[in-house]
Amino acid sequence: MAEEVKSLNFIEHIIEEDLRGGFDKNNLRFRFPPEPNGYLHIGHASSICLNFGLGLDYQSPVNLRFDDTNPEKEEREFVDAIKRDVEWLGFEWDKECYASDYFQQLYDWAVILIKQGKAYVDSQDAATIAQQKGTPTTPGSDSPFRNRSVEENLELFEKMKNGEFQAGEHVLRAKIDMAHQNMLMRDPIMYRIMHKEHHRTGNDWCIYPMYDWTHGESDYIEQVSHSFCTLEFAMHRELYDWFLDQVYDTNKVRPKQREFARRNLSHTVVSKRKLLRLVQEGVVTGWDDPRMPTISGLRRRGYTPESIRNFADTIGIAKRENLIDVSLLEFCAREHLNKIAPRVMAVLDPIKVVITNYPEGQIEELEAENNPEEDPLTYRKVPFSREIYIEREDFREEANRKFFRLKLGGEVRLKNAYIIKAESVVKDEDGHITEVHCTYDPLSRSGSGTPESTRKVKGTLHWVSVAKAVPVEVRLYDRLFSVAEPEEDKEKDFMDFINPESLKVTTAYAEPSLKNAQPEERYQFQRLGYFCVDRDSTEEKIVFNKTVGLRDSWAKIENKS
Ligand code: ATP
Ligand code: MG
């Protein structure tokens, strides 16, 4: 861990060094640049927290820029979802920008490059172009169109723009070096023809700039000072620099690109393309399915923005890729939820307890603490009655001395209530227990001030009154993938590792204070875990998603090592 926290500084070091070298602090500007072709996931959260975190540290503007160069895969829905997620995470952008706003500027620059003999129209098909690229160890070969005259290039490029050609007939390529060591420098494609409507520019354009041509120039147009991206773009840096050299005005800020490692999370996939498959193939109900590692999925699951930010801070920024155990994310959720989630009682798998010496028809409203972490403490009422539900697994007819829950002849305390003793059981024809008959100690009520009220018994159970219980739907989740690294086995498809039991739906019985629970409210069901009200809830039925259990498996992992 320590090494990772330290390495957060490597990005800050770069900035500090630039400031020491005379870079004007007022010219610092950052950006988060998503392609609107899917929903943001937990990996993006790292990048968001890095860029917006720097903005807060240095009091510098941070742009939200959509790199929307591919109308085939991009949609308005994704733009909206991305904005919603960044906001929900708690960040404010300075400008909302779109690479598509720079299409004209990029086109004009492309024309300049053509005039300077640095770009040309190639009229070969994609396969031929790819084939001429060569390999990392063998140089590529020149296109027969590489030496077209400037006039011919200008004319063709304009016709491309005017829609006079079909997709694939021509492309515009930068004229760099077909033998360059860096394959990306071997005359990369700058424009392709696509007769597709764009979510913002409509049908204004039928040629679209490639991501590589657009990305670095967009940073420059926005005067972003430090452009941070993931390691797979390290090789692209040379190309972005070449493109920048062609347009750079020395009076302006020249963006500096530096790379950090992608964040990968165990038991899931963090790639929009793969997440899209999960959605399209119906493995999940949508991008915000609570099993998804998307920001909106985590939100629906019950994660707080604080816990996600804390997770991103904890793992920090690294130079090399590694796999982060999902239990660390769960640890962060638990840590925050423990502070903020009101405690309530609900029973997931009920067995009925009848308290035979408690008056029939009587209901007592007992005082229950909402959250021991709160200051000052607040209380609510929970109804107690002769018949209650407890968890089936909290009762055994016979058990050894280590079983501190309820067994025949044994005593337990009911949380916020009385001590009860199990006397007998009622069974159906198949021998299944249907009721546990108990007696209670009327003097033992918690908080009543009697000596019995503080009498110590080994176990404390949660419970709900049968008469007052509110049936609710509870969705219990397990890992979406049954292995830690579903992408690791290159022979197999990651979809082969889907956990078929990642969702279980059950009816639980909750205390009546939850009757009006609203979507996104988070609770601790005592002894069970953290739960969040789902947006599928209706007047008739409240639906809860289980966020995480109470047990801290991360701490256990840490202790072991
Ligand atoms: P994906 O592979 O999921 O499609 P992407 O890199 O294509 O991701 P972009 O929308 O281009 O997604 O990403 C926006 C920013 O977030 C980029 O700067 C990218 O480097 C960064 N980013 C994407 N995935 C991760 C990740 N797993 N960890 C950290 N940063 C990431
Ligand atoms: Mg990308």
Coordinates of C-alpha atoms and ligand atoms in Angstrom, one line a residue:
M1 CA 0.0 0.0 0.0
A2 CA 2.6 2.5 1.1
E3 CA 4.4 2.4 -2.2
E4 CA 1.1 3.1 -4.0
V5 CA 0.3 6.1 -1.9
K6 CA 3.8 7.5 -2.5
S7 CA 3.4 7.0 -6.2
L8 CA 0.4 9.4 -6.2
N9 CA 3.1 11.9 -6.0
F10 CA 4.7 11.1 -9.3
I11 CA 2.1 13.1 -11.2
E12 CA 2.2 15.9 -8.6
H13 CA 6.0 15.8 -8.9
I14 CA 5.8 16.5 -12.6
I15 CA 3.6 19.5 -12.0
E16 CA 5.7 20.8 -9.1
E17 CA 8.8 20.5 -11.2
D18 CA 7.2 22.5 -14.0
L19 CA 6.1 25.2 -11.5
R20 CA 9.7 25.4 -10.2
G21 CA 10.9 25.6 -13.8
G22 CA 8.9 28.7 -14.2
F23 CA 5.5 27.5 -15.5
D24 CA 2.9 30.0 -14.5
K25 CA 0.5 28.4 -11.9
N26 CA -2.3 30.4 -13.5
N27 CA -1.9 28.4 -16.7
L28 CA -2.5 25.1 -15.0
R29 CA -5.5 23.4 -16.6
F30 CA -6.6 19.8 -16.5
R31 CA -9.3 17.8 -18.1
F32 CA -11.1 14.5 -17.9
P33 CA -11.7 13.2 -21.5
P34 CA -14.1 10.4 -21.9
E35 CA -15.3 9.0 -25.2
P36 CA -19.1 8.9 -24.9
N37 CA -19.4 5.3 -26.0
G38 CA -20.5 3.7 -22.7
Y39 CA -21.0 4.4 -19.0
L40 CA -18.1 5.4 -16.7
H41 CA -16.7 2.6 -14.6
I42 CA -14.6 2.3 -11.4
G43 CA -11.4 2.7 -13.5
H44 CA -12.6 6.0 -14.8
A45 CA -13.2 7.1 -11.2
S46 CA -9.5 6.9 -10.7
S47 CA -8.9 9.2 -13.6
I48 CA -11.7 11.6 -12.5
C49 CA -10.4 11.8 -9.0
L50 CA -6.8 12.3 -10.3
N51 CA -7.7 15.2 -12.6
F52 CA -10.4 16.9 -10.6
G53 CA -8.3 16.3 -7.4
L54 CA -5.4 18.2 -9.1
G55 CA -7.8 20.9 -10.0
L56 CA -8.8 21.3 -6.3
D57 CA -5.2 21.0 -5.1
Y58 CA -4.0 23.8 -7.4
Q59 CA -7.2 25.7 -7.6
S60 CA -7.1 25.2 -11.4
P61 CA -9.9 24.7 -13.9
V62 CA -10.7 21.2 -15.0
N63 CA -12.6 20.6 -18.3
L64 CA -15.0 17.8 -18.9
R65 CA -14.3 17.0 -22.5
F66 CA -16.1 14.5 -24.6
D67 CA -13.8 13.0 -27.3
D68 CA -16.7 12.3 -29.6
T69 CA -15.0 11.5 -32.8
N70 CA -16.9 8.2 -33.6
P71 CA -20.5 8.7 -34.5
E72 CA -20.9 5.0 -34.9
K73 CA -20.6 4.2 -31.2
E74 CA -21.5 7.4 -29.5
E75 CA -24.8 8.5 -28.1
R76 CA -26.4 11.3 -26.2
E77 CA -27.4 8.8 -23.5
F78 CA -23.8 8.3 -22.7
V79 CA -23.0 12.0 -22.5
D80 CA -25.8 12.5 -20.1
A81 CA -24.8 9.5 -18.0
I82 CA -21.2 10.6 -17.8
K83 CA -22.2 14.1 -16.7
R84 CA -24.5 12.7 -14.1
D85 CA -21.8 10.4 -12.7
V86 CA -19.1 13.0 -12.5
E87 CA -21.4 15.3 -10.7
W88 CA -22.6 12.6 -8.4
L89 CA -19.0 11.8 -7.5
G90 CA -18.9 15.4 -6.3
F91 CA -16.8 17.2 -8.9
E92 CA -17.5 20.4 -10.8
W93 CA -16.0 21.0 -14.2
D94 CA -15.0 24.3 -15.5
K95 CA -16.0 23.9 -19.2
E96 CA -18.1 21.2 -20.8
C97 CA -16.2 20.6 -24.1
Y98 CA -16.7 18.4 -27.1
A99 CA -14.0 17.4 -29.6
S100 CA -16.8 17.8 -32.1
D101 CA -16.8 21.5 -31.5
Y102 CA -13.3 21.5 -33.0
F103 CA -14.1 19.7 -36.2
Q104 CA -13.8 22.8 -38.3
Q105 CA -10.5 23.8 -36.7
L106 CA -9.2 20.3 -37.2
Y107 CA -10.2 20.4 -40.8
D108 CA -8.5 23.7 -41.4
W109 CA -5.3 22.4 -39.8
A110 CA -5.5 19.3 -42.0
V111 CA -5.7 21.5 -45.0
I112 CA -2.6 23.3 -43.8
L113 CA -0.8 20.0 -43.4
I114 CA -1.7 19.0 -46.9
K115 CA -0.4 22.3 -48.2
Q116 CA 2.9 21.7 -46.4
G117 CA 3.1 18.3 -47.9
K118 CA 2.6 16.6 -44.6
A119 CA -0.7 14.9 -45.3
Y120 CA -2.1 13.1 -48.3
V121 CA -5.2 11.3 -49.5
D122 CA -4.7 7.6 -49.8
S123 CA -7.2 5.7 -52.0
Q124 CA -6.4 2.2 -51.0
D125 CA -8.7 0.0 -48.9
A126 CA -8.2 -0.5 -45.2
A127 CA -6.8 -4.0 -45.6
T128 CA -4.1 -2.9 -48.1
I129 CA -3.2 0.0 -45.9
A130 CA -2.9 -2.3 -42.9
Q131 CA -0.8 -4.7 -44.8
Q132 CA 1.7 -2.0 -45.9
K133 CA 2.2 -1.0 -42.2
G134 CA 4.9 -3.6 -41.8
T135 CA 5.6 -5.1 -38.4
P136 CA 7.5 -3.8 -35.4
T137 CA 10.7 -5.4 -36.8
T138 CA 10.1 -4.7 -40.5
P139 CA 9.5 -1.3 -42.1
G140 CA 6.3 -0.6 -43.9
S141 CA 6.0 0.3 -47.5
D142 CA 4.8 3.5 -49.1
S143 CA 1.4 3.8 -50.6
P144 CA 1.4 4.4 -54.3
F145 CA -0.7 7.5 -53.5
R146 CA 1.9 8.9 -51.1
N147 CA 3.3 11.4 -53.5
R148 CA 0.2 12.9 -54.9
S149 CA 0.5 16.6 -55.6
V150 CA -0.7 19.1 -53.1
E151 CA -3.4 20.3 -55.6
E152 CA -4.7 16.8 -56.1
N153 CA -4.8 16.1 -52.3
L154 CA -6.6 19.4 -51.6
E155 CA -9.2 18.7 -54.3
L156 CA -9.8 15.1 -53.1
F157 CA -9.9 16.1 -49.4
E158 CA -12.5 18.7 -50.2
K159 CA -14.6 16.2 -52.2
M160 CA -14.3 13.8 -49.3
K161 CA -15.7 16.5 -47.0
N162 CA -18.5 17.4 -49.5
G163 CA -19.7 13.8 -49.5
E164 CA -18.7 12.9 -53.0
F165 CA -17.3 9.5 -52.0
Q166 CA -18.5 6.4 -50.3
A167 CA -17.0 5.3 -47.0
G168 CA -13.7 3.5 -47.5
E169 CA -12.9 5.1 -50.9
H170 CA -10.3 7.5 -49.5
V171 CA -8.7 8.4 -46.2
L172 CA -6.4 11.3 -45.3
R173 CA -3.1 10.2 -43.8
A174 CA -0.3 12.1 -42.2
K175 CA 2.9 11.9 -44.2
I176 CA 5.5 11.0 -41.6
D177 CA 7.7 7.9 -42.1
M178 CA 6.7 4.4 -43.2
A179 CA 9.8 3.0 -41.7
H180 CA 9.5 4.7 -38.3
Q181 CA 10.3 2.5 -35.3
N182 CA 7.0 3.5 -33.7
M183 CA 4.4 1.9 -35.9
L184 CA 1.9 4.6 -34.9
M185 CA 4.1 7.1 -36.8
R186 CA 3.8 5.1 -40.1
D187 CA 1.6 7.6 -41.9
P188 CA -1.4 7.3 -39.5
I189 CA -4.9 7.9 -40.8
M190 CA -6.3 11.3 -39.8
Y191 CA -9.7 11.2 -41.5
R192 CA -12.1 8.6 -42.7
I193 CA -15.3 8.9 -44.6
M194 CA -18.4 8.0 -42.5
H195 CA -21.9 8.8 -43.7
K196 CA -23.2 8.8 -40.2
E197 CA -25.2 11.3 -38.2
H198 CA -23.3 12.7 -35.3
H199 CA -25.0 13.2 -31.9
R200 CA -24.0 16.9 -32.0
T201 CA -23.0 17.9 -35.5
G202 CA -25.8 16.0 -37.2
N203 CA -25.1 15.6 -40.9
D204 CA -22.7 18.5 -41.1
W205 CA -19.8 16.2 -41.6
C206 CA -19.3 13.0 -43.5
I207 CA -15.6 12.8 -42.7
Y208 CA -14.6 12.3 -39.1
P209 CA -11.2 12.9 -37.5
M210 CA -9.5 9.9 -35.9
Y211 CA -9.1 9.9 -32.2
D212 CA -5.3 10.2 -32.4
W213 CA -5.5 13.3 -34.6
T214 CA -8.2 14.8 -32.4
H215 CA -7.2 14.1 -28.8
G216 CA -3.9 16.0 -28.5
E217 CA -5.1 18.9 -30.6
S218 CA -8.2 19.2 -28.5
D219 CA -6.0 19.5 -25.4
Y220 CA -4.1 22.2 -27.2
I221 CA -7.2 24.1 -28.3
E222 CA -8.4 24.1 -24.7
Q223 CA -5.0 25.0 -23.4
V224 CA -4.8 22.1 -21.1
S225 CA -1.4 22.2 -19.4
H226 CA -1.1 18.6 -18.2
S227 CA -2.8 15.9 -20.1
F228 CA -2.9 12.6 -18.1
C229 CA -4.0 9.4 -19.6
T230 CA -3.5 5.7 -19.2
L231 CA -0.4 3.8 -20.2
E232 CA -1.7 2.4 -23.5
F233 CA -1.3 6.0 -24.8
A234 CA 2.4 6.2 -24.1
M235 CA 3.3 5.1 -27.6
H236 CA 0.8 7.7 -29.0
R237 CA 2.6 10.5 -27.2
E238 CA 5.2 10.8 -30.0
L239 CA 2.5 11.1 -32.6
Y240 CA 0.5 13.7 -30.6
D241 CA 3.8 15.6 -30.3
W242 CA 4.3 15.4 -34.1
F243 CA 0.7 16.7 -34.6
L244 CA 1.3 19.5 -32.1
D245 CA 4.5 20.5 -33.8
Q246 CA 2.6 21.2 -36.9
V247 CA 0.2 23.8 -35.3
Y248 CA 2.0 24.9 -32.2
D249 CA 2.2 28.6 -31.5
T250 CA 5.0 29.3 -29.0
N251 CA 3.0 31.9 -27.2
K252 CA 0.6 29.3 -26.1
V253 CA 0.6 26.5 -23.5
R254 CA 1.8 23.3 -25.0
P255 CA 0.0 20.4 -23.3
K256 CA 2.3 17.9 -21.6
Q257 CA 1.1 14.3 -21.7
R258 CA 2.0 11.8 -19.0
E259 CA 0.8 8.3 -18.5
F260 CA -0.4 6.4 -15.5
A261 CA -1.5 2.8 -15.1
R262 CA -5.1 1.6 -15.7
R263 CA -6.9 0.4 -12.7
N264 CA -8.2 -3.1 -12.8
L265 CA -10.6 -4.5 -10.3
S266 CA -10.8 -8.2 -9.4
H267 CA -13.9 -10.3 -10.2
T268 CA -15.1 -7.9 -12.8
V269 CA -14.1 -6.3 -16.1
V270 CA -13.4 -2.6 -16.6
S271 CA -13.7 -2.0 -20.3
K272 CA -16.6 -0.3 -21.8
R273 CA -16.6 -2.7 -24.8
K274 CA -16.9 -5.6 -22.4
L275 CA -19.5 -4.0 -20.2
L276 CA -21.5 -3.2 -23.3
R277 CA -21.6 -6.9 -24.1
L278 CA -22.9 -7.7 -20.6
V279 CA -25.7 -5.2 -21.2
Q280 CA -26.4 -6.3 -24.8
E281 CA -26.4 -10.0 -24.1
G282 CA -28.7 -9.5 -21.1
V283 CA -26.3 -10.8 -18.5
V284 CA -27.3 -7.7 -16.5
T285 CA -30.4 -5.6 -16.6
G286 CA -28.6 -2.5 -17.8
W287 CA -25.5 -0.2 -17.4
D288 CA -26.7 0.6 -13.9
D289 CA -27.3 -3.0 -12.8
P290 CA -26.1 -3.1 -9.2
R291 CA -23.6 -5.8 -10.1
M292 CA -21.9 -3.6 -12.7
P293 CA -18.6 -1.9 -11.8
T294 CA -20.0 1.2 -13.4
I295 CA -20.3 4.4 -11.3
S296 CA -24.1 4.2 -11.9
G297 CA -24.2 0.5 -10.9
L298 CA -22.2 1.2 -7.7
R299 CA -24.5 4.1 -7.0
R300 CA -27.6 2.0 -7.3
R301 CA -25.9 -0.8 -5.3
G302 CA -25.6 1.7 -2.4
Y303 CA -22.0 2.9 -2.6
T304 CA -21.5 6.5 -1.6
P305 CA -19.5 9.0 -3.6
E306 CA -17.3 9.4 -0.6
S307 CA -16.4 5.8 -0.5
I308 CA -15.5 5.7 -4.2
R309 CA -13.4 8.8 -3.8
N310 CA -11.7 7.3 -0.8
F311 CA -11.1 4.1 -2.7
A312 CA -9.4 6.0 -5.6
D313 CA -7.3 8.0 -3.1
T314 CA -6.3 4.8 -1.3
I315 CA -5.1 3.0 -4.4
G316 CA -3.6 6.2 -5.7
I317 CA -1.9 6.5 -9.0
A318 CA 0.6 3.9 -10.2
K319 CA 3.1 3.6 -13.0
R320 CA 2.6 -0.1 -13.5
E321 CA -0.7 -2.0 -13.9
N322 CA -1.9 -4.3 -11.2
L323 CA -5.1 -5.9 -10.0
I324 CA -7.0 -4.3 -7.1
D325 CA -9.0 -6.7 -5.0
V326 CA -12.7 -5.7 -5.0
S327 CA -12.8 -6.3 -1.3
L328 CA -10.8 -3.1 -0.9
L329 CA -13.6 -1.2 -2.6
E330 CA -16.1 -3.0 -0.3
F331 CA -14.0 -2.0 2.7
C332 CA -14.2 1.6 1.7
A333 CA -18.0 1.3 1.3
R334 CA -18.4 -0.3 4.7
E335 CA -16.2 2.3 6.4
H336 CA -18.3 5.2 5.2
L337 CA -21.7 3.4 5.5
N338 CA -20.8 2.6 9.1
K339 CA -20.7 6.3 9.8
I340 CA -23.8 7.4 8.0
A341 CA -26.3 4.5 7.7
P342 CA -29.1 4.3 10.2
R343 CA -29.4 0.9 11.9
V344 CA -32.7 -0.9 11.4
M345 CA -33.9 -4.4 11.9
A346 CA -35.0 -6.7 9.1
V347 CA -35.2 -10.5 8.9
L348 CA -34.2 -12.2 5.7
D349 CA -35.1 -15.8 6.4
P350 CA -37.7 -15.8 9.1
I351 CA -38.8 -18.3 11.7
K352 CA -41.6 -17.3 14.0
V353 CA -41.1 -17.0 17.7
V354 CA -44.1 -17.0 20.0
I355 CA -43.5 -15.5 23.4
T356 CA -46.0 -17.4 25.4
N357 CA -46.0 -15.3 28.6
Y358 CA -46.4 -12.0 26.6
P359 CA -50.0 -10.7 26.6
E360 CA -51.8 -11.4 23.4
G361 CA -52.7 -8.3 21.3
Q362 CA -50.3 -6.1 23.2
I363 CA -47.9 -3.9 21.3
E364 CA -45.1 -2.0 23.0
E365 CA -43.2 0.8 21.3
L366 CA -39.6 0.3 22.3
E367 CA -36.9 2.9 21.9
A368 CA -34.1 2.0 19.5
E369 CA -30.9 3.9 18.8
N370 CA -30.5 5.0 15.2
N371 CA -26.7 5.0 14.9
P372 CA -24.2 4.6 17.7
E373 CA -21.7 6.6 15.5
E374 CA -24.0 9.6 15.7
D375 CA -23.5 12.5 18.0
P376 CA -25.9 13.4 19.5
L377 CA -27.7 10.1 19.4
T378 CA -31.2 9.9 18.0
Y379 CA -33.9 7.3 18.6
R380 CA -36.9 5.7 16.9
K381 CA -39.6 3.4 18.0
V382 CA -39.9 -0.3 17.1
P383 CA -43.0 -2.2 18.0
F384 CA -42.7 -5.4 20.1
S385 CA -45.3 -8.1 20.2
R386 CA -46.1 -11.6 21.3
E387 CA -45.1 -13.0 17.9
I388 CA -41.8 -12.0 16.3
Y389 CA -39.6 -13.2 13.5
I390 CA -36.0 -14.0 14.0
E391 CA -33.5 -15.5 11.4
R392 CA -34.0 -19.2 10.9
E393 CA -30.2 -19.7 11.3
D394 CA -30.3 -18.0 14.7
F395 CA -32.1 -20.9 16.3
R396 CA -31.1 -24.5 16.8
E397 CA -32.8 -27.1 18.8
E398 CA -29.5 -28.3 20.0
A399 CA -26.1 -26.8 19.8
N400 CA -22.7 -26.8 21.4
R401 CA -21.5 -24.2 23.9
K402 CA -20.0 -22.0 21.2
F403 CA -23.4 -21.3 19.6
F404 CA -24.3 -18.0 21.3
R405 CA -27.6 -17.7 19.5
L406 CA -30.9 -19.2 20.5
K407 CA -31.2 -22.9 21.4
L408 CA -33.7 -24.9 23.5
G409 CA -33.2 -24.1 27.1
G410 CA -30.9 -21.1 26.3
E411 CA -31.3 -17.4 26.5
V412 CA -30.6 -14.5 24.2
R413 CA -31.3 -10.8 24.3
L414 CA -33.5 -9.3 21.6
K415 CA -31.9 -6.1 20.4
N416 CA -33.5 -3.1 22.0
A417 CA -35.9 -5.4 23.9
Y418 CA -36.1 -8.3 26.3
I419 CA -34.2 -11.5 27.1
I420 CA -36.1 -14.5 25.9
K421 CA -35.6 -18.2 26.6
A422 CA -36.5 -21.0 24.2
E423 CA -38.8 -23.6 25.7
S424 CA -40.1 -25.7 22.9
V425 CA -40.7 -26.0 19.1
V426 CA -43.6 -26.7 16.9
K427 CA -43.0 -28.8 13.8
D428 CA -44.9 -29.6 10.6
E429 CA -45.5 -33.2 9.3
D430 CA -42.1 -33.1 7.6
G431 CA -40.3 -32.3 10.8
H432 CA -39.6 -28.7 9.9
I433 CA -39.7 -26.2 12.7
T434 CA -42.5 -23.8 12.1
E435 CA -42.5 -22.0 15.5
V436 CA -40.2 -21.6 18.5
H437 CA -42.0 -21.1 21.7
C438 CA -40.2 -18.8 24.2
T439 CA -40.8 -17.1 27.5
Y440 CA -39.5 -13.6 28.2
D441 CA -38.2 -11.9 31.3
P442 CA -40.5 -8.8 31.7
L443 CA -37.9 -7.0 33.8
S444 CA -35.1 -7.3 31.3
R445 CA -36.2 -4.6 28.8
S446 CA -33.2 -2.7 27.5
G447 CA -33.0 0.8 28.9
S448 CA -35.7 0.2 31.5
G449 CA -33.2 0.8 34.3
T450 CA -33.8 -2.5 36.2
P451 CA -30.9 -4.7 37.2
E452 CA -32.2 -7.2 34.7
S453 CA -32.1 -4.7 31.9
T454 CA -28.3 -4.9 31.8
R455 CA -28.1 -8.6 32.5
K456 CA -25.5 -10.1 30.3
V457 CA -26.4 -13.0 28.0
K458 CA -24.0 -14.2 25.3
G459 CA -26.1 -13.5 22.2
T460 CA -28.1 -10.6 20.9
L461 CA -30.5 -11.1 18.0
H462 CA -32.3 -8.8 15.6
W463 CA -36.0 -9.4 15.2
V464 CA -39.2 -7.8 13.9
S465 CA -42.8 -7.9 15.1
V466 CA -44.9 -10.3 13.0
A467 CA -47.9 -8.0 13.3
K468 CA -46.1 -4.9 12.2
A469 CA -43.5 -6.3 9.8
V470 CA -43.3 -4.7 6.4
P471 CA -42.5 -7.3 3.6
V472 CA -39.8 -6.0 1.3
E473 CA -38.0 -7.4 -1.6
V474 CA -34.3 -7.9 -1.1
R475 CA -31.8 -8.4 -3.9
L476 CA -28.7 -10.2 -2.7
Y477 CA -25.6 -10.0 -4.9
D478 CA -22.6 -12.1 -5.4
R479 CA -19.5 -11.4 -7.6
L480 CA -20.5 -11.1 -11.3
F481 CA -17.6 -13.3 -12.2
S482 CA -16.6 -16.4 -10.4
V483 CA -12.8 -15.9 -11.0
A484 CA -10.7 -12.9 -9.9
E485 CA -9.4 -12.2 -13.4
P486 CA -12.0 -13.1 -16.0
E487 CA -9.8 -11.6 -18.8
E488 CA -6.7 -13.4 -17.9
D489 CA -7.2 -16.6 -19.9
K490 CA -6.7 -15.5 -23.4
E491 CA -8.0 -18.8 -24.8
K492 CA -11.3 -18.2 -23.3
D493 CA -14.0 -15.5 -23.5
F494 CA -14.5 -13.5 -20.3
M495 CA -18.2 -14.3 -20.6
D496 CA -17.4 -18.0 -19.8
F497 CA -16.7 -16.9 -16.2
I498 CA -20.0 -15.3 -15.4
N499 CA -21.2 -16.4 -12.0
P500 CA -24.7 -17.8 -12.6
E501 CA -25.6 -17.1 -9.0
S502 CA -24.8 -13.4 -8.9
L503 CA -28.3 -12.4 -8.0
K504 CA -30.8 -13.9 -5.5
V505 CA -34.1 -12.3 -4.8
T506 CA -35.9 -12.9 -1.5
T507 CA -38.7 -11.4 0.6
A508 CA -37.6 -10.1 3.9
Y509 CA -39.6 -8.6 6.9
A510 CA -38.5 -5.2 7.9
E511 CA -39.4 -3.0 10.9
P512 CA -42.3 -0.6 10.1
S513 CA -40.0 2.5 10.2
L514 CA -38.9 1.5 6.7
K515 CA -42.4 1.7 5.3
N516 CA -41.7 5.1 3.6
A517 CA -38.0 4.5 2.7
Q518 CA -37.0 6.4 -0.4
P519 CA -34.8 5.3 -3.3
E520 CA -31.1 5.7 -2.6
E521 CA -31.6 5.8 1.2
R522 CA -29.0 3.5 2.8
Y523 CA -29.5 1.5 5.9
Q524 CA -27.6 -1.0 8.0
F525 CA -29.8 -4.1 8.6
Q526 CA -28.4 -5.0 11.9
R527 CA -26.2 -8.1 11.9
L528 CA -26.8 -8.5 8.1
G529 CA -25.1 -5.7 6.2
Y530 CA -25.8 -2.5 4.3
F531 CA -28.8 -2.1 2.1
C532 CA -29.9 0.6 -0.3
V533 CA -33.4 1.3 -1.5
D534 CA -33.7 0.6 -5.2
R535 CA -35.4 2.8 -7.8
D536 CA -37.6 -0.2 -8.7
S537 CA -39.5 0.4 -5.4
T538 CA -43.2 1.1 -5.6
E539 CA -45.9 2.2 -3.2
E540 CA -46.7 -1.5 -2.7
K541 CA -43.3 -2.8 -2.4
I542 CA -40.0 -1.5 -1.3
V543 CA -36.9 -3.0 -3.0
F544 CA -33.6 -3.2 -1.3
N545 CA -30.2 -3.9 -2.8
K546 CA -27.6 -5.4 -0.6
T547 CA -24.5 -3.2 -0.8
V548 CA -22.0 -5.1 1.3
G549 CA -22.0 -7.4 4.3
L550 CA -20.7 -6.3 7.6
R551 CA -17.8 -8.6 7.7
D552 CA -14.6 -7.0 6.9
S553 CA -12.9 -9.5 4.6
W554 CA -10.3 -6.9 3.6
A555 CA -9.0 -6.5 7.1
K556 CA -8.7 -10.3 7.3
I557 CA -6.7 -10.4 4.1
E558 CA -4.4 -7.6 5.4
N559 CA -3.8 -9.4 8.6
K560 CA -2.9 -12.6 7.0
S561 CA -0.1 -11.1 4.9
Ligands
ATP1 P1 -12.5 1.5 -21.8 O1 -11.3 0.7 -22.1 O2 -13.2 1.2 -20.6 O3 -13.3 1.7 -23.0 P2 -11.3 4.0 -22.4 O4 -9.9 4.3 -22.0 O5 -11.6 3.8 -23.8 O6 -11.9 3.0 -21.4 P3 -12.2 6.7 -22.2 O7 -13.6 7.2 -22.2 O8 -11.3 7.0 -23.3 O9 -12.3 5.2 -21.9 O10 -11.5 7.2 -20.8 C1 -11.5 8.5 -20.3 C2 -10.3 8.6 -19.4 O11 -10.3 7.6 -18.4 C3 -9.0 8.4 -20.2 O12 -8.0 9.4 -19.8 C4 -8.6 7.0 -19.8 O13 -7.2 6.9 -19.9 C5 -9.1 6.9 -18.4 N1 -9.4 5.5 -18.0 C6 -10.1 4.6 -18.7 N2 -10.1 3.4 -18.0 C7 -9.3 3.6 -16.9 C8 -8.9 2.7 -15.9 N3 -9.3 1.4 -15.8 N4 -8.2 3.2 -14.9 C9 -7.8 4.5 -14.9 N5 -8.1 5.4 -15.9 C10 -8.9 4.9 -16.9
MG2 MG -10.5 5.1 -25.1

